[in-house]
Coordinates of C-alpha atoms and ligand atoms in Angstrom, one line a residue:
X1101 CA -48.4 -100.4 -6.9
X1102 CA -49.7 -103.1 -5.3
X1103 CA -53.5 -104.4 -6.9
X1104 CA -52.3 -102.5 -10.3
X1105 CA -53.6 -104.6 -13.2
X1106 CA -51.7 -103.1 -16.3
X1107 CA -48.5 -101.2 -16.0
X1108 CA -47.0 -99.7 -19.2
X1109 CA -45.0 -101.3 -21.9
X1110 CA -41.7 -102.1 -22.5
X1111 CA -39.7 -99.4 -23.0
X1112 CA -42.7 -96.6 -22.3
X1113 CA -42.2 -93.9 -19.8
X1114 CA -44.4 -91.9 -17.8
X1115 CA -43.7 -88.3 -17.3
X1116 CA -45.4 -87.1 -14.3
X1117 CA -45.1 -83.3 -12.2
X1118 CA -42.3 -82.2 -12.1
X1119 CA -41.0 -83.9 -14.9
X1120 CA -43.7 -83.5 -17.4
X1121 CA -43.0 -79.8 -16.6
X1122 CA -39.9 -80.1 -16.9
X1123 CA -39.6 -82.0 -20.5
X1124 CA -41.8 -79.0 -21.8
X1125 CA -39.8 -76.1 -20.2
X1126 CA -37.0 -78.2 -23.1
X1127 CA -39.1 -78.5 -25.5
X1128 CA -39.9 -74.6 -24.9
X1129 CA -36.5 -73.8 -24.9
X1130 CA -35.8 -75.8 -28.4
X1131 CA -39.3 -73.7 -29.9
X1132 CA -37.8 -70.5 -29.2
X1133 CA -34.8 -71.0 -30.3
X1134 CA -35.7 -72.8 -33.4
X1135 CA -37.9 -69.8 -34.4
X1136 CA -35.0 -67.7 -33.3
X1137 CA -32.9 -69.0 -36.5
X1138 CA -35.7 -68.4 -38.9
X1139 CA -37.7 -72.6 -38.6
X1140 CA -41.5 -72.9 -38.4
X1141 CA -42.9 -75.5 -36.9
X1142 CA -44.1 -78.4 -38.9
X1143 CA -46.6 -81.1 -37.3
X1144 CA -46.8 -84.7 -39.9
X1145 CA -48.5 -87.8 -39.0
X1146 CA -47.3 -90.3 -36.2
X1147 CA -47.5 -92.8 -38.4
X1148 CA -46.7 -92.7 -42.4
X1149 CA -46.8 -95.7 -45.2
X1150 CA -44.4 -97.7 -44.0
X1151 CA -42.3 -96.4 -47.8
X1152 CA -41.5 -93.3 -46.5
X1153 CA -39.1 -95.1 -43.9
X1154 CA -37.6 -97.4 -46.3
X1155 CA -37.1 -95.0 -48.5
X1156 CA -35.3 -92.8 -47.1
X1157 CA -33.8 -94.1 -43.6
X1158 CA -33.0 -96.8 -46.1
X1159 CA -33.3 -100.4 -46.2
X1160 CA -29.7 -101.0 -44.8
X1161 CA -30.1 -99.5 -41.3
X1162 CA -30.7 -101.2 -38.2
X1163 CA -33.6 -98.6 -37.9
X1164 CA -35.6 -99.5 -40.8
X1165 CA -34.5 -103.2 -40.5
X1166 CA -35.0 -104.3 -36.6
X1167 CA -36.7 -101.1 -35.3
X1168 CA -39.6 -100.1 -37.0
X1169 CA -42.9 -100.5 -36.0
X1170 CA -44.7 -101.8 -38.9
X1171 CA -48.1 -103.0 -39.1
X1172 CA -50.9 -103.3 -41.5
X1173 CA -54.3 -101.7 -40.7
X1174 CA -57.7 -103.1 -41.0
X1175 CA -57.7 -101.7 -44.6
X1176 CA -54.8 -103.9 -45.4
X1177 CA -51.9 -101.0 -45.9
X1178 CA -48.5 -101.3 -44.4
X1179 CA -47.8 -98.1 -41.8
X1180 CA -44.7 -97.3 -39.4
X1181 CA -44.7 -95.2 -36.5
X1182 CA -42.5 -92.3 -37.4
X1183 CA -38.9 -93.5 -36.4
X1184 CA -37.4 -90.4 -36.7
X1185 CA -38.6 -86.7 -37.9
X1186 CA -36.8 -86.3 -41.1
X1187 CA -38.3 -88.7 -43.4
X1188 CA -42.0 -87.3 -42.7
X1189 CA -40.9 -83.6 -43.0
X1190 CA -39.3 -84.2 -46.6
X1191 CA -42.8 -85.9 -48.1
X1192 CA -44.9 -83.0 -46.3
X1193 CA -42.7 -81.1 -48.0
X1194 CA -43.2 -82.7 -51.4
X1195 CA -46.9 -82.8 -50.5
X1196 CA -47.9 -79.3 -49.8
X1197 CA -45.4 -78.3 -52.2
X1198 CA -43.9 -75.7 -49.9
X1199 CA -42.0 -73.3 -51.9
X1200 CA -38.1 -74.0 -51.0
X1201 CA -35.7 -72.6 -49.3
X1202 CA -37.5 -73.9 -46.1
X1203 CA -36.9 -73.6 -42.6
X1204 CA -38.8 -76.4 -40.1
X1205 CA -39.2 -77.7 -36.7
X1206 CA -40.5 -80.2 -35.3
X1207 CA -41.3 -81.6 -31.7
X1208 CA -42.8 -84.9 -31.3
X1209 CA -43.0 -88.6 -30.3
X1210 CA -40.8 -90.9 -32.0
X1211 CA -40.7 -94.8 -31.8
X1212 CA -38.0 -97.7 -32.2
X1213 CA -38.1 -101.6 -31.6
X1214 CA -34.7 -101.5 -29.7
X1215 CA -33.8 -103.5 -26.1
X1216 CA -34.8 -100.6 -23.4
X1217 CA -31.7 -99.4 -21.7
X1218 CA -30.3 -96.6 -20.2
X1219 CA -31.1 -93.6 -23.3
X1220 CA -33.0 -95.7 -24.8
X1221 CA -36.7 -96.2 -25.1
X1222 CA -39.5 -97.7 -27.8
X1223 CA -41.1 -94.2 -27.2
X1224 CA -39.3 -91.4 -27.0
X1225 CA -39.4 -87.3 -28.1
X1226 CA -37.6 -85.9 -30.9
X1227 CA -37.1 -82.0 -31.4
X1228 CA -35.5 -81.3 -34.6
X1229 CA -34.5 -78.8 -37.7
X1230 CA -34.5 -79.4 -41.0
X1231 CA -33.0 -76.4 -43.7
X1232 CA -34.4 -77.9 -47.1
X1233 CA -33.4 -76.2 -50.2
X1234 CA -30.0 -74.7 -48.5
X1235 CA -26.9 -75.7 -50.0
X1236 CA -24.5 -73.9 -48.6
X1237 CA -21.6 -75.4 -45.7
X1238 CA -22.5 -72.3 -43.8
X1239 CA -25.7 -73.8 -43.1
X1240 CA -24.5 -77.2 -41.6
X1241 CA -22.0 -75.2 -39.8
X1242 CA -25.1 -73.1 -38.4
X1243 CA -26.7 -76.1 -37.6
X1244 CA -23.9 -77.7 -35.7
X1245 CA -23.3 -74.6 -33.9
X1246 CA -27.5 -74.6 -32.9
X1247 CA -27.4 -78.1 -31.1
X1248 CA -24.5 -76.5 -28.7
X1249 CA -25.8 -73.4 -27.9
X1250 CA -29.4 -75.5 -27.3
X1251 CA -27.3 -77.6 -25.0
X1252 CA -25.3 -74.9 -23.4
X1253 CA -28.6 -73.2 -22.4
X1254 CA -29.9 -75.9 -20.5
X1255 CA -26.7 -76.0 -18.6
X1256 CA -25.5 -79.5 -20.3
X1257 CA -21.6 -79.1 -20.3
X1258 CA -20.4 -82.4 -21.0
X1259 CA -21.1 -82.7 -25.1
X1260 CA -18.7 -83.4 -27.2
X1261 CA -19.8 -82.1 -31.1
X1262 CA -18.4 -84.6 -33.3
X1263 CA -18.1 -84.1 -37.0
X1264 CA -16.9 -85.8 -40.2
X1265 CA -18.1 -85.9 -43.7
X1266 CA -18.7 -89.1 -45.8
X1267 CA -18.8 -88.0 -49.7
X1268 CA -21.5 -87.4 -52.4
X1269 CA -22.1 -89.5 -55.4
X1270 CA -19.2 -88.9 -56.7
X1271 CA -16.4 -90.1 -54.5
X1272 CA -18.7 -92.1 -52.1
X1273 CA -18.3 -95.5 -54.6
X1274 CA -14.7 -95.3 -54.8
X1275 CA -14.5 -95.8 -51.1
X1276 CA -17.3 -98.1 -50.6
X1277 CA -15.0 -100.5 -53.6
X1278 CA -12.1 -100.1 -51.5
X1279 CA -13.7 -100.4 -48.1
X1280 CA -15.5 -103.7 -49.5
X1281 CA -12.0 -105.2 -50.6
X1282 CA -11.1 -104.4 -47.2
X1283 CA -13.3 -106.0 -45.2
X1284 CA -13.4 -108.7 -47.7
X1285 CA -10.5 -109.7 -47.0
X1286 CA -11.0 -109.6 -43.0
X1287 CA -14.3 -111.0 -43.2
X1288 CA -13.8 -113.9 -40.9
X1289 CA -12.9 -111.1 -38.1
X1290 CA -16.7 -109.7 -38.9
X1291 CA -20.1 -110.6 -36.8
X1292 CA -22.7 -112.1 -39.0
X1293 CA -24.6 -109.1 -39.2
X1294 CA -21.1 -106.9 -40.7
X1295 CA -20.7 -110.0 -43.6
X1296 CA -24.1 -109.2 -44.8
X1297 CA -23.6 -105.7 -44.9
X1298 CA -20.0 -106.0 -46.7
X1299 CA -22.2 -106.7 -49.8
X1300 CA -25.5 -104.3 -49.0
X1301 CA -23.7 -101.3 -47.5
X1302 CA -20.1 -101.8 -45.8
X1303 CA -20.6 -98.4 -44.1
X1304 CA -22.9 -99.9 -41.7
X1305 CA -19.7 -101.6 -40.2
X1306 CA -18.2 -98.8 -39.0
X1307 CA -21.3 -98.5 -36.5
X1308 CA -21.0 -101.8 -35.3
X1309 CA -20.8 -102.4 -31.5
X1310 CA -19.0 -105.9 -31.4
X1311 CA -15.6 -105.6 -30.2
X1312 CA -13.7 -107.2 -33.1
X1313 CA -15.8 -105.3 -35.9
X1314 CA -14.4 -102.5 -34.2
X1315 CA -11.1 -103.7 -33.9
X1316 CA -11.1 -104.5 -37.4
X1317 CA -12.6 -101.2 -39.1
X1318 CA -9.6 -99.9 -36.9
X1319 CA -7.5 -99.3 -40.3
X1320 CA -9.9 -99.4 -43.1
X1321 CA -10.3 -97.0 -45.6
X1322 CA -12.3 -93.9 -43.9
X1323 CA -14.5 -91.8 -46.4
X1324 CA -12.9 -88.3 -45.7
X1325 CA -9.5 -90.1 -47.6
X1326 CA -11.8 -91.0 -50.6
X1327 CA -13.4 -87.5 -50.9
X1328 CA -13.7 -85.7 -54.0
X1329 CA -12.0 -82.0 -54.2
X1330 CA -15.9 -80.5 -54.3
X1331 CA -17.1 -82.6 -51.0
X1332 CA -13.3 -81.6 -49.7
X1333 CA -13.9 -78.1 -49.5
X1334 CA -17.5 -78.2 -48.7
X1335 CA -15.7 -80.1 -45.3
X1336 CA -12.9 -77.7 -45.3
X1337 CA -15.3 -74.8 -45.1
X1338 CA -17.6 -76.4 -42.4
X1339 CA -15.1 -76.6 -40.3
X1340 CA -13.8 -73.3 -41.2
X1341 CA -17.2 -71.6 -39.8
X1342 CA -17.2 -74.0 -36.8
X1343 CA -13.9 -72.5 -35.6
X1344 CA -14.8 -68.4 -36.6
X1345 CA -18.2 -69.6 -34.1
X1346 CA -16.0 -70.6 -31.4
X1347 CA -17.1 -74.0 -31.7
X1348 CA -14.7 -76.8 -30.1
X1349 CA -15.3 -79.8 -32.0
X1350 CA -13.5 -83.2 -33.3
X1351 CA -13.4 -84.8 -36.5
X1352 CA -14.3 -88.6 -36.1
X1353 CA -13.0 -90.5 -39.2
X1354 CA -15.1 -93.3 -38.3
X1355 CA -18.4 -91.3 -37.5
X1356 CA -21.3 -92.5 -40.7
X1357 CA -24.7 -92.1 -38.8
X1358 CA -26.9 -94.7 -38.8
X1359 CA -29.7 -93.9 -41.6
X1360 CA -28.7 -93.9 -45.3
X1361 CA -29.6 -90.9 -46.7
X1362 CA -26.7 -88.7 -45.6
X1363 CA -24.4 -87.0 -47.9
X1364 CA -21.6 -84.6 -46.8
X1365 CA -21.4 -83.3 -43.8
X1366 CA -22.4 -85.9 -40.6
X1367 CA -22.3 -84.8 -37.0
X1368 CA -23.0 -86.1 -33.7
X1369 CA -23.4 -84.3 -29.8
X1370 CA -21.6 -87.3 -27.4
X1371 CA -22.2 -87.2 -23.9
X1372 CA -19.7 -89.3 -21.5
X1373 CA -22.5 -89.3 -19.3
X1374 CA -24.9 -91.2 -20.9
X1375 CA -23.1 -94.8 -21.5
X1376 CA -23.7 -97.1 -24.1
X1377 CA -26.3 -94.7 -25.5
X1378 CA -24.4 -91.5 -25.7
X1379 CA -25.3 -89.6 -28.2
X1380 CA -27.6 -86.5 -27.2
X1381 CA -28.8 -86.0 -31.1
X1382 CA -26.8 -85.6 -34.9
X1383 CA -27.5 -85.0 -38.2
X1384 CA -25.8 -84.2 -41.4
X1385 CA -26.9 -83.3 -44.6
X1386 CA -29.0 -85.0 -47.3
X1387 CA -28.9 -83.8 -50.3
X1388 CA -30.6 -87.0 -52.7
X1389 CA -33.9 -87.2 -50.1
X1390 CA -36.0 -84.5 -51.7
X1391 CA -34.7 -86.5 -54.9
X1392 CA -35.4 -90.0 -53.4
X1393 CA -39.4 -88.9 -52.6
X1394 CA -39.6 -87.6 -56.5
X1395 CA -39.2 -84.3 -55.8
X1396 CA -36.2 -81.8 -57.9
X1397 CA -32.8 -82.1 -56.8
X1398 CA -32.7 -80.3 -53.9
X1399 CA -30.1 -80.0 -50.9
X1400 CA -30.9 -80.4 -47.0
X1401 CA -29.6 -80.3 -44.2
X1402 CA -30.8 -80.7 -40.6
X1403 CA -30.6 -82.3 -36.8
X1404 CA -32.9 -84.2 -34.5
X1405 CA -31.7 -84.4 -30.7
X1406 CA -33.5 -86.8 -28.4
X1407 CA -35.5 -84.7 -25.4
X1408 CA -34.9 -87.9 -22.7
X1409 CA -31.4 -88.2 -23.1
X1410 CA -31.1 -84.2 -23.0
X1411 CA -33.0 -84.5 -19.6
X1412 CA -31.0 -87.3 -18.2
X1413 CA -27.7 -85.2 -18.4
X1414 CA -29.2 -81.8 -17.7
X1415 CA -28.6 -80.4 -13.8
X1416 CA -31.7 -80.7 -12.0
X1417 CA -32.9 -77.1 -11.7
X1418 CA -33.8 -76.7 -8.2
X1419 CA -38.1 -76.9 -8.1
X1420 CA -39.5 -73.7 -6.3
X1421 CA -41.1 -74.9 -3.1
X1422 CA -44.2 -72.9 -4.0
X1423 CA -46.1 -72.6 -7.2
X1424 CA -47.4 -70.0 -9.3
X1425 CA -51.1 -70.4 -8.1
X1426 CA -53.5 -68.7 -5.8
X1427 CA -55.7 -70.8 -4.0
X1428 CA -59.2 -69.3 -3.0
X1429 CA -60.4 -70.1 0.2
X1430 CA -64.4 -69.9 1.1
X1431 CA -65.6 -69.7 4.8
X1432 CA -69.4 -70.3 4.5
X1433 CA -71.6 -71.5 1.4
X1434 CA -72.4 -68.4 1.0
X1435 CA -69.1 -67.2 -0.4
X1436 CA -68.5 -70.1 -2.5
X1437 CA -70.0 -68.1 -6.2
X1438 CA -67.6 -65.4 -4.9
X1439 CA -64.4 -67.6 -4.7
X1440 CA -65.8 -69.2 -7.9
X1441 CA -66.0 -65.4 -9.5
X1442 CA -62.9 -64.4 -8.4
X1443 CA -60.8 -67.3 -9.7
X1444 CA -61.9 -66.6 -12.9
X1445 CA -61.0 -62.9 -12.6
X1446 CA -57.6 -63.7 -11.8
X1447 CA -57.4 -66.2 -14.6
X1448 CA -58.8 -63.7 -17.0
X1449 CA -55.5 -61.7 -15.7
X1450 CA -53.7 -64.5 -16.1
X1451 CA -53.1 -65.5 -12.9
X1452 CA -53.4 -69.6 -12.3
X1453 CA -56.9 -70.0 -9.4
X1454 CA -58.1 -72.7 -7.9
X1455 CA -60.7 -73.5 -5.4
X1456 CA -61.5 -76.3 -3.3
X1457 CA -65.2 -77.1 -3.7
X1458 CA -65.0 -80.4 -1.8
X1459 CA -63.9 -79.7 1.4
X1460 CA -66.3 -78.9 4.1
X1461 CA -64.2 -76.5 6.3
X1462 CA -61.4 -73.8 6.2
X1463 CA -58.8 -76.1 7.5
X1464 CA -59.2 -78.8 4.5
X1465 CA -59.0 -75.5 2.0
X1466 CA -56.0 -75.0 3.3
X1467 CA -54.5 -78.7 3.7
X1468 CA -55.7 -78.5 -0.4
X1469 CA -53.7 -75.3 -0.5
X1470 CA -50.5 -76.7 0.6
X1471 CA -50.6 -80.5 -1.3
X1472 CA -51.2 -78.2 -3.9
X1473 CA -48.3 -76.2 -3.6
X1474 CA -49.9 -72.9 -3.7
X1475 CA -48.0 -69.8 -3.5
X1476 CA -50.7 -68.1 -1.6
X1477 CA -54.4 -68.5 -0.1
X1478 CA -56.6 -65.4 -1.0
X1479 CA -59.6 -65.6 2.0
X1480 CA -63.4 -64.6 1.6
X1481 CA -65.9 -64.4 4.3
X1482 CA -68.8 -62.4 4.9
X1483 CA -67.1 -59.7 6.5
X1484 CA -64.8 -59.8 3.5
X1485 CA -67.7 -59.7 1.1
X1486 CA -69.3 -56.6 2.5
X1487 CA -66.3 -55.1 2.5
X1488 CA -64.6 -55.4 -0.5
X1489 CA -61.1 -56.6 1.0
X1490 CA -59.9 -59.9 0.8
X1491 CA -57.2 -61.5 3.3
X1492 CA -54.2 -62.5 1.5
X1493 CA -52.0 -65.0 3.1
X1494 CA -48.1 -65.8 1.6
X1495 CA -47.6 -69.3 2.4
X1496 CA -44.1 -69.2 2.3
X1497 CA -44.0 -66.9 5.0
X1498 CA -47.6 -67.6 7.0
X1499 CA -48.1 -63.3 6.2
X1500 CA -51.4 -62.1 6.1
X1501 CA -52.7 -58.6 4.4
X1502 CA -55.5 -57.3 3.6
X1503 CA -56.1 -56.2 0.2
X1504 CA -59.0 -54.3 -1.7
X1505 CA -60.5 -56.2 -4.7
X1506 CA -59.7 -54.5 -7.4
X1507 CA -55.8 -54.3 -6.1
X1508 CA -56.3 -58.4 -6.1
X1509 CA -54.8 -59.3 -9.0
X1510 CA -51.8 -56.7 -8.9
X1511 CA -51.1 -57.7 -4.8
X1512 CA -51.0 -61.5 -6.1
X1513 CA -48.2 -60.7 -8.6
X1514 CA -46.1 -58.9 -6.4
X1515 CA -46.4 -61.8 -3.9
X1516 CA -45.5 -64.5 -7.2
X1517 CA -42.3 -62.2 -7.9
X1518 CA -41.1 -62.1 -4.1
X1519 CA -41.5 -65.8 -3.5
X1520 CA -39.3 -66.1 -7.2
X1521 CA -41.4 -69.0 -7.2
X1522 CA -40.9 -69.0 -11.0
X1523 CA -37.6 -71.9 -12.5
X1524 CA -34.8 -69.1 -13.5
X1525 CA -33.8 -69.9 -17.1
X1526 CA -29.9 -71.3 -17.2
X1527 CA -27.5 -69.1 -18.4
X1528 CA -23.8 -70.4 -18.2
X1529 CA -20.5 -68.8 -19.6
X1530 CA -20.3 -71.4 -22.4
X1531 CA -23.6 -69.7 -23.9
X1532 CA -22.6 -66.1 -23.7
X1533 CA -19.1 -67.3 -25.3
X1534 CA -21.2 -69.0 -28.3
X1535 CA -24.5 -67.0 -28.5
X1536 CA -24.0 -63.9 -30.9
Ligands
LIG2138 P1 -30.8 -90.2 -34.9 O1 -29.4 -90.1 -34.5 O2 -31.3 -91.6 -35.3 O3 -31.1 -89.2 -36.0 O4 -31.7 -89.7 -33.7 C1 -31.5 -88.4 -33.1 C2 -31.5 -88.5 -31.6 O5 -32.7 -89.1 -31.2 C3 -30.4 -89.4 -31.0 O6 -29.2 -88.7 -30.9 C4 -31.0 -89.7 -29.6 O7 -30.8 -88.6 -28.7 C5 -32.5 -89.8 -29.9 N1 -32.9 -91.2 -30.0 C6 -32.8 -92.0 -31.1 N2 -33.2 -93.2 -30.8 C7 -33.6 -93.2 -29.4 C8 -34.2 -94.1 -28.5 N3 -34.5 -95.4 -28.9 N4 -34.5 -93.7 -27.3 C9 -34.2 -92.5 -26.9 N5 -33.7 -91.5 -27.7 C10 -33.4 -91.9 -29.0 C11 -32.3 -88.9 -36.6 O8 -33.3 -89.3 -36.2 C12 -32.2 -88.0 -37.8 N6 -33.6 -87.8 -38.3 C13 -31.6 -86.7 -37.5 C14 -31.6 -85.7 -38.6 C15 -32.4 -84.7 -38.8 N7 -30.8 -85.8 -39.6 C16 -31.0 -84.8 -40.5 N8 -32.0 -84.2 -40.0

């Protein structure tokens, strides 16, 4: 816009009608489903001591290393904007010592110092779920098997549900020895980045983007050969409920996830459509976090999906050319407390009112009407005053009907339902094959 002294920052979006409807009608969709499978919500700070991210995301990650948004605050202490949901969750957790097991949810704005692109933004929403205190392989399976049916529902057919497991304590140092002697000896092939990590945490290599890291992680050891016979059938039986669900997925050998405090079972939703950023949200398990904060030993599991990516490879839902909202039209002064009274009735029944107090004449009310997208223009006069009727007029199909006023609120309704002005919710086969 021309004359526009400030536009936003780097990496920021704006989400504006129809769009901001649209992200909520997702986020809607993720709240009823989450409390569907048992989660209440949890709502933690936007911003947390800047150890709760190192902590647990770790300090090897590219997330806690190059992304975070750290600063100090005029009181001298070192804060991060939440990166992620996880980390947060688990020390509310610790905090209002919430008796485990422990279902949550969460919906909120996350943010990362990465290079804007396509998928990816400095600000952007997380929904997720988090299962703390459950152990059991049925629950990552149930997990995995949430993020498809979420997808499914919003019509989004091209995900790929990628899973693998990478070890517990026990066999995870046998493979990190054998992985280092690997790229030890390869370490000239390496970026600068992958010979640092050799030493802090080789896993990080297998998530490097440069072409000959990726050539040479091609044949190194993988964790699932280095797993111990407990982590082996904890994987076995993962993949075990995947398939009784219905669930197509692949194993990717190669797939570790980007934050360090997973254990076990990892998992990622892939999207062809979304380019260098493709993946639509993951997870895996953690079972040393709870630990890591001070708390008991206590398992965890859970997945975070990423609401602009989920919107960029959604189908556009067709917008319905009129809105849910009844606009009430005045013809003299006179009338204008009885618009004002009667848009508050219909609110009171639920029923979205508006009234144009600006305009000078019936024609503006109307022009108002229509920018406004109304679904219909509900007309006092004098006449109509006296009377007790009101003219009703669908603007979808210029019909006009008089209606008594205290059959208002009922006539508006049936007008609403016979424009189907209201989105349709998405229903495709894929969801009835996976939804129980
Ligand atoms: P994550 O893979 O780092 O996992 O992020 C989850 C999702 O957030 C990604 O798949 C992506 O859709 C979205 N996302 C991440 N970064 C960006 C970005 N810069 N711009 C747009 N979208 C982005 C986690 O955050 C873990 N906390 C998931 C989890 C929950 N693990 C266990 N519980």
């Amino acid at each position: 816009m021309s004359g526009l002294k400030q536009s936003r920052p780097k990496g920021t979006q704006d989400f504006v009608p129809p769009d901001s409807e649209r992200r909520r009608q997702v986020e809607e969709t993720f709240r009823r489903m989450a409390e569907t499978y048992g989660y209440r919500e949890i709502i933690t700070p936007t911003f947390e001591h800047a150890a709760v991210f190192e902590k647990s995301s770790g300090t090897t990650s590219d997330i806690v290393t190059k992304e975070n948004y750290t600063f100090r605050d005029r009181g001298g202490r070192d804060l991060t904007l939440r990166a992620e949901g996880t980390p947060g969750v688990v020390r509310a957790v610790l905090e209002n010592r919430l008796r485990l097991p422990y279902r949550l949810y969460y919906v909120g704005p996350c943010f990362r110092y990465g290079r804007p692109q396509k998928g990816r933004f400095r600000e952007f929403g997380q929904v997720g779920i988090e299962a703390l205190g459950e152990a059991s392989p049925l629950t990552d399976a149930e997990i995995i098997a949430f993020g498809n049916i979420f997808f499914a529902r919003l019509g989004i057919r091209d995900c790929t549900t990628q899973v693998n497991s990478i070890g517990c304590r026990e066999c995870r140092p046998t493979h990190r020895d054998a992985l280092r002697r690997y790229l030890l000896e390869r370490q000239d092939l390496l970026c600068d980045d992958c010979k640092l990590r050799i030493d802090r945490n080789p896993l990080r290599v297998f998530d490097c983007k440069v072409e000959t890291c990726r050539q040479t992680v091609k044949d190194a050891p993988t964790p699932r050969q280095y797993l111990c016979p407990a982590c082996q059938t904890h994987f076995e039986q993962v993949q075990a409920d995947l398939t009784r669900r219905g669930l197509s997925y692949e194993t990717n050998d190669r797939l570790v996830r980007g934050l360090d405090y997973y254990s076990r079972t990892v998992f990622e939703y892939i999207s062809a459509s979304l380019g260098a950023q493709d993946s639509l949200g993951g997870g895996g398990r953690y079972d040393y976090l709870v630990e890591e904060f001070g708390g008991p030993p206590t398992p965890g599991v859970g997945v975070a999906i990423g609401l602009e990516r989920t919107m960029l490879v959604s189908p556009a839902t067709p917008a319905p050319a009129r809105r849910r909202l009844a606009f009430v039209v005045w013809l003299t002064e006179t009338e204008i407390a009885a618009a004002e009274q009667l848009a508050d009735r219909l609110r009171s029944d639920g029923i979205a009112a508006q009234v144009d107090y600006d305009a000078r004449k019936v024609k503006g009310q109307f022009k108002s009407a229509d920018a406004a997208a109304a679904a219909c223009c509900i007309v006092i006069g004098p006449d109509e005053l006296a009377k007790g009727i009101y003219s009703l007029k669908d603007l979808e199909t210029g019909s006009q009907s008089e209606v008594p006023a205290e059959n208002i609120s009922a006539e508006v309704r049936a007008l609403f339902a016979a424009q189907g002005s209201r989105g349709q919710g998405i229903k495709d086969s894929r969801v009835r094959a996976l939804d129980p």
